[in-house]
């Protein structure tokens, strides 16, 4: 089984709808991240969480919210989806120790289309 | 602030050609450097890493050397294969910044037989 899983893998929704993307991990890592990938722009950080009680905004958090329900689960919500949020979304984890040098482990991605 | 700049693609090569993908960085501290690879339809996988100056990371025939004097971490492979076709991302992690990885924009490599 994959260490970092994301659901759904693909989603098509309409403008104005609320949508939640879910991420689960079995690596036992404290740190979890949500990134967005757009063609030609690389990956940009939306939110990150260093533990259940610590959630931080990333570079492009506007229009998104997150919930860290447990060490293993980190959800990303779009309260009112808009077409320019059409992108590939990745969840990642890291153990945060100095010896790991912040190496991150990625889920397979969720392709979101907002019509 | 910290940033990563990598060469724009796409890079198109014939099988067995030599590959170089340039990556330079700006960092205030002493970052660790990474190359991630994304195969079609998949998530990112760590390809190699280097955690201090002059370290060489290597994996699957790919190599990159952490050059502090030129703030570079160029990816090289002596003989590419069709299966190497993917998007390659250079990234840095600055422990002092306490945030997530900072990625370059990615370079698409296409290898034909």
GROMACS .gro file of C-alpha atoms in nm:
model
  228
    1UNK     CA    1   0.000   0.000   0.000
    2UNK     CA    2   0.112   0.354  -0.073
    3UNK     CA    3   0.252   0.554   0.218
    4UNK     CA    4   0.073   0.875   0.118
    5UNK     CA    5  -0.272   0.848  -0.034
    6UNK     CA    6  -0.500   1.112  -0.174
    7UNK     CA    7  -0.871   1.101  -0.248
    8UNK     CA    8  -1.025   1.160  -0.488
    9UNK     CA    9  -0.770   1.114  -0.768
   10UNK     CA   10  -0.980   1.311  -1.012
   11UNK     CA   11  -1.264   1.553  -0.954
   12UNK     CA   12  -1.473   1.776  -1.176
   13UNK     CA   13  -1.685   2.035  -1.005
   14UNK     CA   14  -1.868   2.357  -1.080
   15UNK     CA   15  -1.793   2.715  -0.987
   16UNK     CA   16  -1.917   2.798  -0.638
   17UNK     CA   17  -1.920   2.443  -0.507
   18UNK     CA   18  -1.743   2.343  -0.188
   19UNK     CA   19  -1.496   2.063  -0.230
   20UNK     CA   20  -1.264   1.874   0.001
   21UNK     CA   21  -0.948   1.690  -0.093
   22UNK     CA   22  -0.820   1.436   0.155
   23UNK     CA   23  -0.474   1.310   0.236
   24UNK     CA   24  -0.374   1.020   0.458
   25UNK     CA   25  -0.029   0.889   0.545
   26UNK     CA   26   0.107   0.581   0.712
   27UNK     CA   27   0.466   0.706   0.745
   28UNK     CA   28   0.416   0.835   1.099
   29UNK     CA   29   0.539   1.180   0.998
   30UNK     CA   30   0.443   1.490   1.190
   31UNK     CA   31   0.472   1.735   0.902
   32UNK     CA   32   0.221   1.750   0.617
   33UNK     CA   33   0.190   1.986   0.322
   34UNK     CA   34  -0.045   2.078   0.042
   35UNK     CA   35   0.098   2.196  -0.290
   36UNK     CA   36  -0.057   2.303  -0.613
   37UNK     CA   37   0.103   2.231  -0.951
   38UNK     CA   38   0.030   2.438  -1.258
   39UNK     CA   39   0.201   2.397  -1.595
   40UNK     CA   40   0.514   2.613  -1.614
   41UNK     CA   41   0.485   2.724  -1.253
   42UNK     CA   42   0.619   2.424  -1.067
   43UNK     CA   43   0.481   2.344  -0.722
   44UNK     CA   44   0.357   2.615  -0.494
   45UNK     CA   45   0.285   2.571  -0.126
   46UNK     CA   46  -0.075   2.625  -0.011
   47UNK     CA   47  -0.066   2.522   0.357
   48UNK     CA   48   0.155   2.321   0.585
   49UNK     CA   49   0.120   2.167   0.928
   50UNK     CA   50   0.402   2.071   1.162
   51UNK     CA   51   0.169   1.888   1.401
   52UNK     CA   52  -0.201   1.861   1.476
   53UNK     CA   53  -0.213   2.198   1.651
   54UNK     CA   54   0.019   2.386   1.417
   55UNK     CA   55  -0.114   2.500   1.080
   56UNK     CA   56   0.049   2.764   0.866
   57UNK     CA   57  -0.032   2.947   0.546
   58UNK     CA   58   0.191   2.899   0.249
   59UNK     CA   59   0.257   3.108  -0.058
   60UNK     CA   60  -0.092   3.082  -0.209
   61UNK     CA   61  -0.343   3.014   0.071
   62UNK     CA   62  -0.619   3.254  -0.043
   63UNK     CA   63  -0.935   3.063  -0.133
   64UNK     CA   64  -0.825   2.751   0.054
   65UNK     CA   65  -0.859   2.617   0.406
   66UNK     CA   66  -0.721   2.307   0.576
   67UNK     CA   67  -0.795   2.075   0.863
   68UNK     CA   68  -0.549   1.847   1.042
   69UNK     CA   69  -0.781   1.589   1.189
   70UNK     CA   70  -0.507   1.363   1.318
   71UNK     CA   71  -0.137   1.309   1.273
   72UNK     CA   72  -0.214   1.096   0.970
   73UNK     CA   73  -0.483   1.309   0.803
   74UNK     CA   74  -0.469   1.651   0.642
   75UNK     CA   75  -0.759   1.784   0.434
   76UNK     CA   76  -0.769   2.073   0.191
   77UNK     CA   77  -1.096   2.255   0.126
   78UNK     CA   78  -1.206   2.495  -0.141
   79UNK     CA   79  -1.500   2.679   0.013
   80UNK     CA   80  -1.626   2.818  -0.317
   81UNK     CA   81  -1.437   2.677  -0.611
   82UNK     CA   82  -1.344   2.899  -0.904
   83UNK     CA   83  -1.204   2.802  -1.247
   84UNK     CA   84  -0.850   2.928  -1.177
   85UNK     CA   85  -0.825   2.668  -0.901
   86UNK     CA   86  -0.815   2.404  -1.172
   87UNK     CA   87  -0.483   2.232  -1.108
   88UNK     CA   88  -0.305   1.923  -0.985
   89UNK     CA   89  -0.291   1.909  -0.605
   90UNK     CA   90  -0.029   1.719  -0.411
   91UNK     CA   91  -0.006   1.624  -0.048
   92UNK     CA   92   0.337   1.557   0.102
   93UNK     CA   93   0.485   1.453   0.435
   94UNK     CA   94   0.819   1.479   0.612
   95UNK     CA   95   0.941   1.373   0.953
   96UNK     CA   96   1.093   1.711   1.030
   97UNK     CA   97   1.406   1.581   1.189
   98UNK     CA   98   1.741   1.739   1.115
   99UNK     CA   99   1.873   1.412   0.983
  100UNK     CA  100   1.600   1.394   0.720
  101UNK     CA  101   1.697   1.736   0.579
  102UNK     CA  102   1.327   1.788   0.515
  103UNK     CA  103   1.305   1.521   0.245
  104UNK     CA  104   0.941   1.503   0.150
  105UNK     CA  105   0.726   1.213   0.035
  106UNK     CA  106   0.446   1.285  -0.208
  107UNK     CA  107   0.105   1.141  -0.273
  108UNK     CA  108  -0.010   1.058  -0.626
  109UNK     CA  109  -0.199   1.383  -0.670
  110UNK     CA  110  -0.559   1.493  -0.723
  111UNK     CA  111  -0.651   1.643  -1.057
  112UNK     CA  112  -0.920   1.904  -0.994
  113UNK     CA  113  -1.120   2.071  -1.270
  114UNK     CA  114  -1.352   2.360  -1.189
  115UNK     CA  115  -1.598   2.440  -1.465
  116UNK     CA  116   1.444   3.514   0.018
  117UNK     CA  117   1.513   3.161  -0.095
  118UNK     CA  118   1.452   3.067  -0.455
  119UNK     CA  119   1.539   2.807  -0.718
  120UNK     CA  120   1.591   2.869  -1.087
  121UNK     CA  121   1.616   2.584  -1.333
  122UNK     CA  122   1.649   2.577  -1.707
  123UNK     CA  123   1.330   2.591  -1.902
  124UNK     CA  124   1.231   2.301  -2.119
  125UNK     CA  125   1.131   2.107  -2.290
  126UNK     CA  126   1.456   1.922  -2.338
  127UNK     CA  127   1.442   1.674  -2.624
  128UNK     CA  128   1.718   1.414  -2.659
  129UNK     CA  129   1.788   1.094  -2.842
  130UNK     CA  130   1.849   0.777  -2.645
  131UNK     CA  131   2.207   0.750  -2.510
  132UNK     CA  132   2.264   1.125  -2.529
  133UNK     CA  133   2.421   1.320  -2.243
  134UNK     CA  134   2.184   1.516  -2.022
  135UNK     CA  135   2.240   1.832  -1.823
  136UNK     CA  136   1.962   2.025  -1.651
  137UNK     CA  137   2.087   2.342  -1.488
  138UNK     CA  138   1.972   2.452  -1.144
  139UNK     CA  139   2.087   2.750  -0.942
  140UNK     CA  140   1.963   2.865  -0.606
  141UNK     CA  141   1.948   3.160  -0.370
  142UNK     CA  142   1.942   3.089   0.001
  143UNK     CA  143   2.017   3.281   0.317
  144UNK     CA  144   2.126   2.980   0.519
  145UNK     CA  145   2.281   2.643   0.442
  146UNK     CA  146   2.019   2.461   0.241
  147UNK     CA  147   1.987   2.099   0.144
  148UNK     CA  148   1.929   2.044  -0.225
  149UNK     CA  149   1.711   1.791  -0.401
  150UNK     CA  150   1.612   1.668  -0.742
  151UNK     CA  151   1.264   1.523  -0.770
  152UNK     CA  152   1.125   1.343  -1.074
  153UNK     CA  153   0.763   1.321  -1.186
  154UNK     CA  154   0.680   1.046  -1.434
  155UNK     CA  155   0.366   1.089  -1.644
  156UNK     CA  156   0.052   1.057  -1.434
  157UNK     CA  157   0.239   1.011  -1.109
  158UNK     CA  158   0.342   1.209  -0.803
  159UNK     CA  159   0.691   1.335  -0.731
  160UNK     CA  160   0.966   1.097  -0.627
  161UNK     CA  161   1.297   1.190  -0.475
  162UNK     CA  162   1.571   1.126  -0.729
  163UNK     CA  163   1.876   1.240  -0.532
  164UNK     CA  164   1.985   1.484  -0.267
  165UNK     CA  165   2.291   1.661  -0.125
  166UNK     CA  166   2.299   1.814   0.218
  167UNK     CA  167   2.621   2.013   0.227
  168UNK     CA  168   2.869   2.181  -0.003
  169UNK     CA  169   3.069   1.951  -0.235
  170UNK     CA  170   2.837   1.657  -0.168
  171UNK     CA  171   2.744   1.456  -0.474
  172UNK     CA  172   2.405   1.295  -0.489
  173UNK     CA  173   2.354   1.003  -0.726
  174UNK     CA  174   2.082   0.758  -0.819
  175UNK     CA  175   1.979   0.560  -1.129
  176UNK     CA  176   2.276   0.698  -1.323
  177UNK     CA  177   2.189   1.059  -1.242
  178UNK     CA  178   2.433   1.280  -1.053
  179UNK     CA  179   2.436   1.631  -0.910
  180UNK     CA  180   2.705   1.810  -0.711
  181UNK     CA  181   2.631   2.078  -0.453
  182UNK     CA  182   2.847   2.374  -0.559
  183UNK     CA  183   2.835   2.648  -0.297
  184UNK     CA  184   3.073   2.876  -0.486
  185UNK     CA  185   2.844   2.888  -0.789
  186UNK     CA  186   2.519   2.820  -0.594
  187UNK     CA  187   2.439   2.542  -0.836
  188UNK     CA  188   2.312   2.185  -0.834
  189UNK     CA  189   2.307   2.075  -1.197
  190UNK     CA  190   2.159   1.736  -1.285
  191UNK     CA  191   2.356   1.514  -1.523
  192UNK     CA  192   2.328   1.172  -1.677
  193UNK     CA  193   2.576   1.022  -1.917
  194UNK     CA  194   2.334   0.819  -2.130
  195UNK     CA  195   1.961   0.880  -2.112
  196UNK     CA  196   1.695   0.622  -2.185
  197UNK     CA  197   1.340   0.655  -2.312
  198UNK     CA  198   1.222   0.563  -1.962
  199UNK     CA  199   1.387   0.881  -1.827
  200UNK     CA  200   1.122   1.093  -1.997
  201UNK     CA  201   0.964   1.289  -1.714
  202UNK     CA  202   0.950   1.628  -1.547
  203UNK     CA  203   1.247   1.708  -1.322
  204UNK     CA  204   1.226   1.952  -1.031
  205UNK     CA  205   1.513   2.108  -0.843
  206UNK     CA  206   1.428   2.202  -0.484
  207UNK     CA  207   1.589   2.337  -0.171
  208UNK     CA  208   1.520   2.311   0.197
  209UNK     CA  209   1.651   2.571   0.435
  210UNK     CA  210   1.626   2.445   0.794
  211UNK     CA  211   1.656   2.797   0.925
  212UNK     CA  212   1.353   2.905   0.728
  213UNK     CA  213   1.139   2.638   0.891
  214UNK     CA  214   0.914   2.600   0.590
  215UNK     CA  215   0.851   2.350   0.316
  216UNK     CA  216   1.060   2.278   0.010
  217UNK     CA  217   1.105   2.552  -0.246
  218UNK     CA  218   1.079   2.418  -0.600
  219UNK     CA  219   1.197   2.532  -0.938
  220UNK     CA  220   0.942   2.541  -1.216
  221UNK     CA  221   1.035   2.201  -1.353
  222UNK     CA  222   1.204   2.087  -1.673
  223UNK     CA  223   1.034   1.843  -1.906
  224UNK     CA  224   1.264   1.583  -2.059
  225UNK     CA  225   1.158   1.386  -2.362
  226UNK     CA  226   1.383   1.104  -2.485
  227UNK     CA  227   1.320   0.937  -2.818
  228UNK     CA  228   1.456   0.605  -2.942
   0.00000   0.00000   0.00000
